[in-house]
Amino acid sequence: MLITANGIQMHYEIDGNPNRPWLTMVTGITNDTTMWVDQVAALKDDFQILRYDLRGQGKTAATPAPYSIELLSADLIALWDALGIQKSHLTGLGLGASIALAMGINHSDRLLSLLPCCCRSKMVPEFAAMWHQLMDTVKQGGIEAIVENTAQRWFSESFKQAYPEKLEAVRQMIRGTSTEGYLGVVSAFVGLDVESQLGKIKVPTMLMGGAEDRVGGPEPIMRAIAEQIPNAYYTPVPGAAHIANLQNPAGFNEIMKGFLLKVSQSA
């Protein structure tokens, strides 16, 4: 479905139980709503689920780069307002989780709980260097030039060997990203810096990350984020690297569902 919010046409999908609380799922860089299919199947009886494509990703319109975390947060607020959503549980992965952290800092009044997955709260020079190189590659060769590099980086070697068909589906998802949109969201990610404000998050928070993630959201970084958020904690997803919800959906879903139902029951 398409709707105009914050001046652009945004693609979104709604699934689940209309009599239950909202759960919003935020995608990451070169992701689209299909990345959450396994989570929707596991959670649809207990939540009304909103998925959407970030600006310039999937079927949501792109605008010229650069973007910012603030702009991408404003897109989500505008989407909620357009759909009449007052409060929601919020999860995201990668850049989507960094946006979720910013939402927790600046819009806790709109949140029921927070589940940032496989993420960072501040860009560091050595990680930024990789992203600047990727942007240069896309400027020169388009999205196709980074498809294989990106798909390979997201998963462990054992997963890639065991599930070649899933890796091919991920390649196709990456190809759905516009060049303009890629440069926009990566510029937002390179400018990420919410670390000093994490103490402002006032909603129940659990961080999740792939136990084998060495690049996007390594366990030491995720634990450090959790330590700066009041009453937050970190739970690793076994047998998963960066895109943990795709590599170990059963383990990911069990952890996520347990946290969300616990928060809902205590509300």
mmCIF file with all atom_site columns, C-alpha atoms in Angstrom, residues 7-222:
data_model
loop_
_atom_site.group_PDB
_atom_site.id
_atom_site.type_symbol
_atom_site.label_atom_id
_atom_site.label_alt_id
_atom_site.label_comp_id
_atom_site.label_asym_id
_atom_site.label_entity_id
_atom_site.label_seq_id
_atom_site.pdbx_PDB_ins_code
_atom_site.Cartn_x
_atom_site.Cartn_y
_atom_site.Cartn_z
_atom_site.occupancy
_atom_site.B_iso_or_equiv
_atom_site.pdbx_formal_charge
_atom_site.auth_seq_id
_atom_site.auth_comp_id
_atom_site.auth_asym_id
_atom_site.auth_atom_id
_atom_site.pdbx_PDB_model_num
ATOM 1   C CA . GLY A 1 7   ? 6.210  14.933  1.371   1.00 0.00 ? 7   GLY A CA 1
ATOM 2   C CA . ILE A 1 8   ? 6.991  11.544  -0.226  1.00 0.00 ? 8   ILE A CA 1
ATOM 3   C CA . GLN A 1 9   ? 5.071  8.461   -1.297  1.00 0.00 ? 9   GLN A CA 1
ATOM 4   C CA . MET A 1 10  ? 5.764  5.717   1.222   1.00 0.00 ? 10  MET A CA 1
ATOM 5   C CA . HIS A 1 11  ? 5.182  1.993   0.792   1.00 0.00 ? 11  HIS A CA 1
ATOM 6   C CA . TYR A 1 12  ? 3.832  0.105   3.804   1.00 0.00 ? 12  TYR A CA 1
ATOM 7   C CA . GLU A 1 13  ? 2.093  -3.121  4.751   1.00 0.00 ? 13  GLU A CA 1
ATOM 8   C CA . ILE A 1 14  ? -0.204 -3.899  7.671   1.00 0.00 ? 14  ILE A CA 1
ATOM 9   C CA . ASP A 1 15  ? -0.726 -7.425  8.986   1.00 0.00 ? 15  ASP A CA 1
ATOM 10  C CA . GLY A 1 16  ? -1.867 -9.116  12.146  1.00 0.00 ? 16  GLY A CA 1
ATOM 11  C CA . ASN A 1 17  ? -4.552 -8.653  14.766  1.00 0.00 ? 17  ASN A CA 1
ATOM 12  C CA . PRO A 1 18  ? -6.349 -5.267  14.728  1.00 0.00 ? 18  PRO A CA 1
ATOM 13  C CA . ASN A 1 19  ? -7.395 -5.808  18.343  1.00 0.00 ? 19  ASN A CA 1
ATOM 14  C CA . ARG A 1 20  ? -3.825 -6.004  19.602  1.00 0.00 ? 20  ARG A CA 1
ATOM 15  C CA . PRO A 1 21  ? -1.088 -3.351  20.134  1.00 0.00 ? 21  PRO A CA 1
ATOM 16  C CA . TRP A 1 22  ? 0.856  -1.979  17.190  1.00 0.00 ? 22  TRP A CA 1
ATOM 17  C CA . LEU A 1 23  ? 4.339  -3.264  16.373  1.00 0.00 ? 23  LEU A CA 1
ATOM 18  C CA . THR A 1 24  ? 6.345  -1.286  13.808  1.00 0.00 ? 24  THR A CA 1
ATOM 19  C CA . MET A 1 25  ? 9.281  -2.861  11.945  1.00 0.00 ? 25  MET A CA 1
ATOM 20  C CA . VAL A 1 26  ? 11.934 -0.608  10.397  1.00 0.00 ? 26  VAL A CA 1
ATOM 21  C CA . THR A 1 27  ? 14.146 -1.881  7.595   1.00 0.00 ? 27  THR A CA 1
ATOM 22  C CA . GLY A 1 28  ? 17.837 -1.205  7.072   1.00 0.00 ? 28  GLY A CA 1
ATOM 23  C CA . ILE A 1 29  ? 20.040 -0.206  4.148   1.00 0.00 ? 29  ILE A CA 1
ATOM 24  C CA . THR A 1 30  ? 19.093 -1.991  0.870   1.00 0.00 ? 30  THR A CA 1
ATOM 25  C CA . ASN A 1 31  ? 16.307 -3.829  2.721   1.00 0.00 ? 31  ASN A CA 1
ATOM 26  C CA . ASP A 1 32  ? 12.585 -3.830  2.041   1.00 0.00 ? 32  ASP A CA 1
ATOM 27  C CA . THR A 1 33  ? 9.513  -5.079  3.897   1.00 0.00 ? 33  THR A CA 1
ATOM 28  C CA . THR A 1 34  ? 10.091 -8.668  2.785   1.00 0.00 ? 34  THR A CA 1
ATOM 29  C CA . MET A 1 35  ? 12.946 -8.968  5.283   1.00 0.00 ? 35  MET A CA 1
ATOM 30  C CA . TRP A 1 36  ? 10.365 -9.245  8.087   1.00 0.00 ? 36  TRP A CA 1
ATOM 31  C CA . VAL A 1 37  ? 8.176  -12.011 6.618   1.00 0.00 ? 37  VAL A CA 1
ATOM 32  C CA . ASP A 1 38  ? 9.229  -14.647 9.161   1.00 0.00 ? 38  ASP A CA 1
ATOM 33  C CA . GLN A 1 39  ? 8.642  -12.253 12.056  1.00 0.00 ? 39  GLN A CA 1
ATOM 34  C CA . VAL A 1 40  ? 5.164  -11.334 10.817  1.00 0.00 ? 40  VAL A CA 1
ATOM 35  C CA . ALA A 1 41  ? 4.222  -15.012 10.679  1.00 0.00 ? 41  ALA A CA 1
ATOM 36  C CA . ALA A 1 42  ? 5.365  -15.512 14.292  1.00 0.00 ? 42  ALA A CA 1
ATOM 37  C CA . LEU A 1 43  ? 3.814  -12.346 15.755  1.00 0.00 ? 43  LEU A CA 1
ATOM 38  C CA . LYS A 1 44  ? 0.649  -11.669 13.738  1.00 0.00 ? 44  LYS A CA 1
ATOM 39  C CA . ASP A 1 45  ? -1.741 -13.213 16.282  1.00 0.00 ? 45  ASP A CA 1
ATOM 40  C CA . ASP A 1 46  ? -0.496 -11.026 19.124  1.00 0.00 ? 46  ASP A CA 1
ATOM 41  C CA . PHE A 1 47  ? 0.184  -7.700  17.385  1.00 0.00 ? 47  PHE A CA 1
ATOM 42  C CA . GLN A 1 48  ? -1.017 -5.452  14.591  1.00 0.00 ? 48  GLN A CA 1
ATOM 43  C CA . ILE A 1 49  ? 2.143  -5.103  12.525  1.00 0.00 ? 49  ILE A CA 1
ATOM 44  C CA . LEU A 1 50  ? 3.278  -2.183  10.391  1.00 0.00 ? 50  LEU A CA 1
ATOM 45  C CA . ARG A 1 51  ? 6.175  -2.668  7.986   1.00 0.00 ? 51  ARG A CA 1
ATOM 46  C CA . TYR A 1 52  ? 7.404  0.054   5.644   1.00 0.00 ? 52  TYR A CA 1
ATOM 47  C CA . ASP A 1 53  ? 10.241 0.812   3.256   1.00 0.00 ? 53  ASP A CA 1
ATOM 48  C CA . LEU A 1 54  ? 12.634 3.589   4.229   1.00 0.00 ? 54  LEU A CA 1
ATOM 49  C CA . ARG A 1 55  ? 12.964 6.624   1.980   1.00 0.00 ? 55  ARG A CA 1
ATOM 50  C CA . GLY A 1 56  ? 14.625 5.505   -1.248  1.00 0.00 ? 56  GLY A CA 1
ATOM 51  C CA . GLN A 1 57  ? 14.450 1.787   -0.371  1.00 0.00 ? 57  GLN A CA 1
ATOM 52  C CA . GLY A 1 58  ? 12.072 -0.780  -1.844  1.00 0.00 ? 58  GLY A CA 1
ATOM 53  C CA . LYS A 1 59  ? 8.924  0.914   -3.157  1.00 0.00 ? 59  LYS A CA 1
ATOM 54  C CA . THR A 1 60  ? 9.214  4.152   -1.147  1.00 0.00 ? 60  THR A CA 1
ATOM 55  C CA . ALA A 1 61  ? 10.130 7.215   -3.190  1.00 0.00 ? 61  ALA A CA 1
ATOM 56  C CA . ALA A 1 62  ? 13.681 8.530   -3.169  1.00 0.00 ? 62  ALA A CA 1
ATOM 57  C CA . THR A 1 63  ? 14.749 12.139  -2.812  1.00 0.00 ? 63  THR A CA 1
ATOM 58  C CA . PRO A 1 64  ? 18.251 13.499  -3.456  1.00 0.00 ? 64  PRO A CA 1
ATOM 59  C CA . ALA A 1 65  ? 20.968 12.706  -0.901  1.00 0.00 ? 65  ALA A CA 1
ATOM 60  C CA . PRO A 1 66  ? 21.998 13.428  1.762   1.00 0.00 ? 66  PRO A CA 1
ATOM 61  C CA . TYR A 1 67  ? 19.444 12.166  4.277   1.00 0.00 ? 67  TYR A CA 1
ATOM 62  C CA . SER A 1 68  ? 19.756 12.321  8.071   1.00 0.00 ? 68  SER A CA 1
ATOM 63  C CA . ILE A 1 69  ? 18.614 10.222  11.013  1.00 0.00 ? 69  ILE A CA 1
ATOM 64  C CA . GLU A 1 70  ? 16.309 13.129  11.883  1.00 0.00 ? 70  GLU A CA 1
ATOM 65  C CA . LEU A 1 71  ? 14.714 13.055  8.421   1.00 0.00 ? 71  LEU A CA 1
ATOM 66  C CA . LEU A 1 72  ? 14.183 9.297   8.509   1.00 0.00 ? 72  LEU A CA 1
ATOM 67  C CA . SER A 1 73  ? 12.685 9.597   12.000  1.00 0.00 ? 73  SER A CA 1
ATOM 68  C CA . ALA A 1 74  ? 10.352 12.339  10.764  1.00 0.00 ? 74  ALA A CA 1
ATOM 69  C CA . ASP A 1 75  ? 9.240  10.004  7.956   1.00 0.00 ? 75  ASP A CA 1
ATOM 70  C CA . LEU A 1 76  ? 8.148  7.424   10.525  1.00 0.00 ? 76  LEU A CA 1
ATOM 71  C CA . ILE A 1 77  ? 6.310  9.953   12.679  1.00 0.00 ? 77  ILE A CA 1
ATOM 72  C CA . ALA A 1 78  ? 4.514  11.258  9.575   1.00 0.00 ? 78  ALA A CA 1
ATOM 73  C CA . LEU A 1 79  ? 3.574  7.704   8.562   1.00 0.00 ? 79  LEU A CA 1
ATOM 74  C CA . TRP A 1 80  ? 2.183  6.966   12.019  1.00 0.00 ? 80  TRP A CA 1
ATOM 75  C CA . ASP A 1 81  ? 0.208  10.205  11.955  1.00 0.00 ? 81  ASP A CA 1
ATOM 76  C CA . ALA A 1 82  ? -1.174 9.455   8.490   1.00 0.00 ? 82  ALA A CA 1
ATOM 77  C CA . LEU A 1 83  ? -2.287 5.992   9.637   1.00 0.00 ? 83  LEU A CA 1
ATOM 78  C CA . GLY A 1 84  ? -3.646 7.183   12.989  1.00 0.00 ? 84  GLY A CA 1
ATOM 79  C CA . ILE A 1 85  ? -1.138 5.221   15.070  1.00 0.00 ? 85  ILE A CA 1
ATOM 80  C CA . GLN A 1 86  ? -0.664 6.885   18.465  1.00 0.00 ? 86  GLN A CA 1
ATOM 81  C CA . LYS A 1 87  ? 1.670  4.360   20.134  1.00 0.00 ? 87  LYS A CA 1
ATOM 82  C CA . SER A 1 88  ? 3.612  1.344   18.921  1.00 0.00 ? 88  SER A CA 1
ATOM 83  C CA . HIS A 1 89  ? 6.238  -1.158  19.895  1.00 0.00 ? 89  HIS A CA 1
ATOM 84  C CA . LEU A 1 90  ? 9.224  -0.399  17.669  1.00 0.00 ? 90  LEU A CA 1
ATOM 85  C CA . THR A 1 91  ? 11.910 -2.645  16.257  1.00 0.00 ? 91  THR A CA 1
ATOM 86  C CA . GLY A 1 92  ? 14.473 -2.200  13.517  1.00 0.00 ? 92  GLY A CA 1
ATOM 87  C CA . LEU A 1 93  ? 17.624 -3.791  12.200  1.00 0.00 ? 93  LEU A CA 1
ATOM 88  C CA . GLY A 1 94  ? 20.862 -2.114  11.145  1.00 0.00 ? 94  GLY A CA 1
ATOM 89  C CA . LEU A 1 95  ? 20.102 1.471   10.152  1.00 0.00 ? 95  LEU A CA 1
ATOM 90  C CA . GLY A 1 96  ? 16.491 0.737   11.078  1.00 0.00 ? 96  GLY A CA 1
ATOM 91  C CA . ALA A 1 97  ? 17.589 0.044   14.644  1.00 0.00 ? 97  ALA A CA 1
ATOM 92  C CA . SER A 1 98  ? 19.656 3.228   14.760  1.00 0.00 ? 98  SER A CA 1
ATOM 93  C CA . ILE A 1 99  ? 16.504 5.099   13.721  1.00 0.00 ? 99  ILE A CA 1
ATOM 94  C CA . ALA A 1 100 ? 14.646 3.245   16.475  1.00 0.00 ? 100 ALA A CA 1
ATOM 95  C CA . LEU A 1 101 ? 17.216 4.464   19.021  1.00 0.00 ? 101 LEU A CA 1
ATOM 96  C CA . ALA A 1 102 ? 16.709 8.038   17.823  1.00 0.00 ? 102 ALA A CA 1
ATOM 97  C CA . MET A 1 103 ? 12.955 7.557   18.129  1.00 0.00 ? 103 MET A CA 1
ATOM 98  C CA . GLY A 1 104 ? 13.429 6.335   21.692  1.00 0.00 ? 104 GLY A CA 1
ATOM 99  C CA . ILE A 1 105 ? 15.448 9.433   22.518  1.00 0.00 ? 105 ILE A CA 1
ATOM 100 C CA . ASN A 1 106 ? 13.134 11.975  20.910  1.00 0.00 ? 106 ASN A CA 1
ATOM 101 C CA . HIS A 1 107 ? 9.706  10.323  20.784  1.00 0.00 ? 107 HIS A CA 1
ATOM 102 C CA . SER A 1 108 ? 9.416  7.986   23.775  1.00 0.00 ? 108 SER A CA 1
ATOM 103 C CA . ASP A 1 109 ? 5.833  9.238   24.199  1.00 0.00 ? 109 ASP A CA 1
ATOM 104 C CA . ARG A 1 110 ? 4.907  7.390   20.988  1.00 0.00 ? 110 ARG A CA 1
ATOM 105 C CA . LEU A 1 111 ? 6.535  4.090   22.011  1.00 0.00 ? 111 LEU A CA 1
ATOM 106 C CA . LEU A 1 112 ? 5.362  1.058   23.966  1.00 0.00 ? 112 LEU A CA 1
ATOM 107 C CA . SER A 1 113 ? 8.790  -0.599  23.890  1.00 0.00 ? 113 SER A CA 1
ATOM 108 C CA . LEU A 1 114 ? 12.018 -0.603  21.894  1.00 0.00 ? 114 LEU A CA 1
ATOM 109 C CA . LEU A 1 115 ? 13.893 -3.514  20.252  1.00 0.00 ? 115 LEU A CA 1
ATOM 110 C CA . PRO A 1 116 ? 16.958 -2.285  18.339  1.00 0.00 ? 116 PRO A CA 1
ATOM 111 C CA . CYS A 1 117 ? 18.689 -5.157  16.501  1.00 0.00 ? 117 CYS A CA 1
ATOM 112 C CA . CYS A 1 118 ? 22.214 -5.528  15.105  1.00 0.00 ? 118 CYS A CA 1
ATOM 113 C CA . CYS A 1 119 ? 23.088 -1.846  15.237  1.00 0.00 ? 119 CYS A CA 1
ATOM 114 C CA . ARG A 1 120 ? 25.287 1.008   16.383  1.00 0.00 ? 120 ARG A CA 1
ATOM 115 C CA . SER A 1 121 ? 24.570 4.319   18.097  1.00 0.00 ? 121 SER A CA 1
ATOM 116 C CA . LYS A 1 122 ? 27.567 6.235   16.752  1.00 0.00 ? 122 LYS A CA 1
ATOM 117 C CA . MET A 1 123 ? 29.587 6.092   13.565  1.00 0.00 ? 123 MET A CA 1
ATOM 118 C CA . VAL A 1 124 ? 33.334 5.606   14.009  1.00 0.00 ? 124 VAL A CA 1
ATOM 119 C CA . PRO A 1 125 ? 36.026 6.497   11.437  1.00 0.00 ? 125 PRO A CA 1
ATOM 120 C CA . GLU A 1 126 ? 37.089 2.966   10.504  1.00 0.00 ? 126 GLU A CA 1
ATOM 121 C CA . PHE A 1 127 ? 33.474 1.874   9.886   1.00 0.00 ? 127 PHE A CA 1
ATOM 122 C CA . ALA A 1 128 ? 32.655 5.116   8.048   1.00 0.00 ? 128 ALA A CA 1
ATOM 123 C CA . ALA A 1 129 ? 35.570 4.482   5.683   1.00 0.00 ? 129 ALA A CA 1
ATOM 124 C CA . MET A 1 130 ? 33.903 1.295   4.456   1.00 0.00 ? 130 MET A CA 1
ATOM 125 C CA . TRP A 1 131 ? 30.640 3.127   3.794   1.00 0.00 ? 131 TRP A CA 1
ATOM 126 C CA . HIS A 1 132 ? 32.331 5.999   1.953   1.00 0.00 ? 132 HIS A CA 1
ATOM 127 C CA . GLN A 1 133 ? 33.989 3.425   -0.297  1.00 0.00 ? 133 GLN A CA 1
ATOM 128 C CA . LEU A 1 134 ? 30.637 1.749   -0.925  1.00 0.00 ? 134 LEU A CA 1
ATOM 129 C CA . MET A 1 135 ? 29.058 5.100   -1.825  1.00 0.00 ? 135 MET A CA 1
ATOM 130 C CA . ASP A 1 136 ? 31.880 5.806   -4.274  1.00 0.00 ? 136 ASP A CA 1
ATOM 131 C CA . THR A 1 137 ? 31.385 2.362   -5.821  1.00 0.00 ? 137 THR A CA 1
ATOM 132 C CA . VAL A 1 138 ? 27.636 2.943   -6.264  1.00 0.00 ? 138 VAL A CA 1
ATOM 133 C CA . LYS A 1 139 ? 28.199 6.385   -7.750  1.00 0.00 ? 139 LYS A CA 1
ATOM 134 C CA . GLN A 1 140 ? 30.439 4.805   -10.369 1.00 0.00 ? 140 GLN A CA 1
ATOM 135 C CA . GLY A 1 141 ? 28.705 1.502   -11.041 1.00 0.00 ? 141 GLY A CA 1
ATOM 136 C CA . GLY A 1 142 ? 25.176 1.664   -9.622  1.00 0.00 ? 142 GLY A CA 1
ATOM 137 C CA . ILE A 1 143 ? 23.634 -0.693  -7.065  1.00 0.00 ? 143 ILE A CA 1
ATOM 138 C CA . GLU A 1 144 ? 24.710 -3.825  -8.945  1.00 0.00 ? 144 GLU A CA 1
ATOM 139 C CA . ALA A 1 145 ? 28.322 -2.985  -8.120  1.00 0.00 ? 145 ALA A CA 1
ATOM 140 C CA . ILE A 1 146 ? 27.748 -3.624  -4.386  1.00 0.00 ? 146 ILE A CA 1
ATOM 141 C CA . VAL A 1 147 ? 25.173 -6.442  -4.489  1.00 0.00 ? 147 VAL A CA 1
ATOM 142 C CA . GLU A 1 148 ? 27.582 -9.331  -3.965  1.00 0.00 ? 148 GLU A CA 1
ATOM 143 C CA . ASN A 1 149 ? 29.778 -7.524  -1.434  1.00 0.00 ? 149 ASN A CA 1
ATOM 144 C CA . THR A 1 150 ? 26.722 -6.632  0.641   1.00 0.00 ? 150 THR A CA 1
ATOM 145 C CA . ALA A 1 151 ? 25.072 -10.049 0.511   1.00 0.00 ? 151 ALA A CA 1
ATOM 146 C CA . GLN A 1 152 ? 28.313 -11.798 1.440   1.00 0.00 ? 152 GLN A CA 1
ATOM 147 C CA . ARG A 1 153 ? 28.961 -9.442  4.375   1.00 0.00 ? 153 ARG A CA 1
ATOM 148 C CA . TRP A 1 154 ? 25.611 -10.070 6.011   1.00 0.00 ? 154 TRP A CA 1
ATOM 149 C CA . PHE A 1 155 ? 25.847 -13.805 6.704   1.00 0.00 ? 155 PHE A CA 1
ATOM 150 C CA . SER A 1 156 ? 28.180 -16.441 8.094   1.00 0.00 ? 156 SER A CA 1
ATOM 151 C CA . GLU A 1 157 ? 30.011 -18.770 5.715   1.00 0.00 ? 157 GLU A CA 1
ATOM 152 C CA . SER A 1 158 ? 28.083 -21.820 6.926   1.00 0.00 ? 158 SER A CA 1
ATOM 153 C CA . PHE A 1 159 ? 24.744 -20.121 6.219   1.00 0.00 ? 159 PHE A CA 1
ATOM 154 C CA . LYS A 1 160 ? 25.784 -19.023 2.736   1.00 0.00 ? 160 LYS A CA 1
ATOM 155 C CA . GLN A 1 161 ? 26.837 -22.548 1.847   1.00 0.00 ? 161 GLN A CA 1
ATOM 156 C CA . ALA A 1 162 ? 23.725 -24.172 3.292   1.00 0.00 ? 162 ALA A CA 1
ATOM 157 C CA . TYR A 1 163 ? 21.102 -21.775 1.896   1.00 0.00 ? 163 TYR A CA 1
ATOM 158 C CA . PRO A 1 164 ? 22.134 -20.491 -1.551  1.00 0.00 ? 164 PRO A CA 1
ATOM 159 C CA . GLU A 1 165 ? 18.482 -19.806 -2.433  1.00 0.00 ? 165 GLU A CA 1
ATOM 160 C CA . LYS A 1 166 ? 18.108 -17.435 0.528   1.00 0.00 ? 166 LYS A CA 1
ATOM 161 C CA . LEU A 1 167 ? 21.276 -15.636 -0.487  1.00 0.00 ? 167 LEU A CA 1
ATOM 162 C CA . GLU A 1 168 ? 19.853 -15.175 -3.992  1.00 0.00 ? 168 GLU A CA 1
ATOM 163 C CA . ALA A 1 169 ? 16.630 -13.715 -2.565  1.00 0.00 ? 169 ALA A CA 1
ATOM 164 C CA . VAL A 1 170 ? 18.724 -11.232 -0.595  1.00 0.00 ? 170 VAL A CA 1
ATOM 165 C CA . ARG A 1 171 ? 20.600 -10.250 -3.763  1.00 0.00 ? 171 ARG A CA 1
ATOM 166 C CA . GLN A 1 172 ? 17.292 -9.486  -5.439  1.00 0.00 ? 172 GLN A CA 1
ATOM 167 C CA . MET A 1 173 ? 16.158 -7.385  -2.464  1.00 0.00 ? 173 MET A CA 1
ATOM 168 C CA . ILE A 1 174 ? 19.364 -5.335  -2.631  1.00 0.00 ? 174 ILE A CA 1
ATOM 169 C CA . ARG A 1 175 ? 18.849 -4.766  -6.367  1.00 0.00 ? 175 ARG A CA 1
ATOM 170 C CA . GLY A 1 176 ? 15.490 -3.143  -5.562  1.00 0.00 ? 176 GLY A CA 1
ATOM 171 C CA . THR A 1 177 ? 17.231 -0.140  -3.998  1.00 0.00 ? 177 THR A CA 1
ATOM 172 C CA . SER A 1 178 ? 17.607 2.995   -6.102  1.00 0.00 ? 178 SER A CA 1
ATOM 173 C CA . THR A 1 179 ? 21.053 4.566   -6.440  1.00 0.00 ? 179 THR A CA 1
ATOM 174 C CA . GLU A 1 180 ? 19.681 7.855   -5.113  1.00 0.00 ? 180 GLU A CA 1
ATOM 175 C CA . GLY A 1 181 ? 18.052 6.127   -2.158  1.00 0.00 ? 181 GLY A CA 1
ATOM 176 C CA . TYR A 1 182 ? 21.188 4.160   -1.332  1.00 0.00 ? 182 TYR A CA 1
ATOM 177 C CA . LEU A 1 183 ? 23.350 7.274   -1.261  1.00 0.00 ? 183 LEU A CA 1
ATOM 178 C CA . GLY A 1 184 ? 20.716 8.979   0.867   1.00 0.00 ? 184 GLY A CA 1
ATOM 179 C CA . VAL A 1 185 ? 20.366 6.372   3.600   1.00 0.00 ? 185 VAL A CA 1
ATOM 180 C CA . VAL A 1 186 ? 24.090 5.659   3.737   1.00 0.00 ? 186 VAL A CA 1
ATOM 181 C CA . SER A 1 187 ? 24.769 9.372   4.200   1.00 0.00 ? 187 SER A CA 1
ATOM 182 C CA . ALA A 1 188 ? 22.343 9.292   7.135   1.00 0.00 ? 188 ALA A CA 1
ATOM 183 C CA . PHE A 1 189 ? 24.121 6.288   8.618   1.00 0.00 ? 189 PHE A CA 1
ATOM 184 C CA . VAL A 1 190 ? 27.553 7.873   8.234   1.00 0.00 ? 190 VAL A CA 1
ATOM 185 C CA . GLY A 1 191 ? 26.240 10.859  10.204  1.00 0.00 ? 191 GLY A CA 1
ATOM 186 C CA . LEU A 1 192 ? 24.882 8.694   13.039  1.00 0.00 ? 192 LEU A CA 1
ATOM 187 C CA . ASP A 1 193 ? 25.636 10.045  16.532  1.00 0.00 ? 193 ASP A CA 1
ATOM 188 C CA . VAL A 1 194 ? 23.012 9.427   19.223  1.00 0.00 ? 194 VAL A CA 1
ATOM 189 C CA . GLU A 1 195 ? 25.290 7.716   21.751  1.00 0.00 ? 195 GLU A CA 1
ATOM 190 C CA . SER A 1 196 ? 25.477 10.606  24.216  1.00 0.00 ? 196 SER A CA 1
ATOM 191 C CA . GLN A 1 197 ? 21.656 10.787  24.418  1.00 0.00 ? 197 GLN A CA 1
ATOM 192 C CA . LEU A 1 198 ? 20.854 7.126   25.042  1.00 0.00 ? 198 LEU A CA 1
ATOM 193 C CA . GLY A 1 199 ? 20.066 7.851   28.688  1.00 0.00 ? 199 GLY A CA 1
ATOM 194 C CA . LYS A 1 200 ? 16.940 9.730   27.554  1.00 0.00 ? 200 LYS A CA 1
ATOM 195 C CA . ILE A 1 201 ? 15.220 6.524   26.455  1.00 0.00 ? 201 ILE A CA 1
ATOM 196 C CA . LYS A 1 202 ? 12.456 5.844   28.982  1.00 0.00 ? 202 LYS A CA 1
ATOM 197 C CA . VAL A 1 203 ? 10.608 2.817   27.587  1.00 0.00 ? 203 VAL A CA 1
ATOM 198 C CA . PRO A 1 204 ? 11.256 -0.909  28.112  1.00 0.00 ? 204 PRO A CA 1
ATOM 199 C CA . THR A 1 205 ? 14.218 -1.751  25.872  1.00 0.00 ? 205 THR A CA 1
ATOM 200 C CA . MET A 1 206 ? 15.929 -4.940  24.780  1.00 0.00 ? 206 MET A CA 1
ATOM 201 C CA . LEU A 1 207 ? 18.747 -5.013  22.255  1.00 0.00 ? 207 LEU A CA 1
ATOM 202 C CA . MET A 1 208 ? 19.285 -8.052  20.053  1.00 0.00 ? 208 MET A CA 1
ATOM 203 C CA . GLY A 1 209 ? 22.201 -8.975  17.831  1.00 0.00 ? 209 GLY A CA 1
ATOM 204 C CA . GLY A 1 210 ? 23.640 -11.885 15.917  1.00 0.00 ? 210 GLY A CA 1
ATOM 205 C CA . ALA A 1 211 ? 26.128 -13.729 18.104  1.00 0.00 ? 211 ALA A CA 1
ATOM 206 C CA . GLU A 1 212 ? 28.389 -14.040 15.038  1.00 0.00 ? 212 GLU A CA 1
ATOM 207 C CA . ASP A 1 213 ? 28.020 -10.426 13.850  1.00 0.00 ? 213 ASP A CA 1
ATOM 208 C CA . ARG A 1 214 ? 31.534 -9.023  13.607  1.00 0.00 ? 214 ARG A CA 1
ATOM 209 C CA . VAL A 1 215 ? 30.886 -5.843  11.593  1.00 0.00 ? 215 VAL A CA 1
ATOM 210 C CA . GLY A 1 216 ? 27.409 -4.290  11.657  1.00 0.00 ? 216 GLY A CA 1
ATOM 211 C CA . GLY A 1 217 ? 26.486 -4.682  15.319  1.00 0.00 ? 217 GLY A CA 1
ATOM 212 C CA . PRO A 1 218 ? 29.164 -6.666  17.188  1.00 0.00 ? 218 PRO A CA 1
ATOM 213 C CA . GLU A 1 219 ? 28.244 -7.917  20.652  1.00 0.00 ? 219 GLU A CA 1
ATOM 214 C CA . PRO A 1 220 ? 30.615 -5.571  22.567  1.00 0.00 ? 220 PRO A CA 1
ATOM 215 C CA . ILE A 1 221 ? 29.055 -2.542  20.854  1.00 0.00 ? 221 ILE A CA 1
ATOM 216 C CA . MET A 1 222 ? 25.519 -3.785  21.437  1.00 0.00 ? 222 MET A CA 1
#
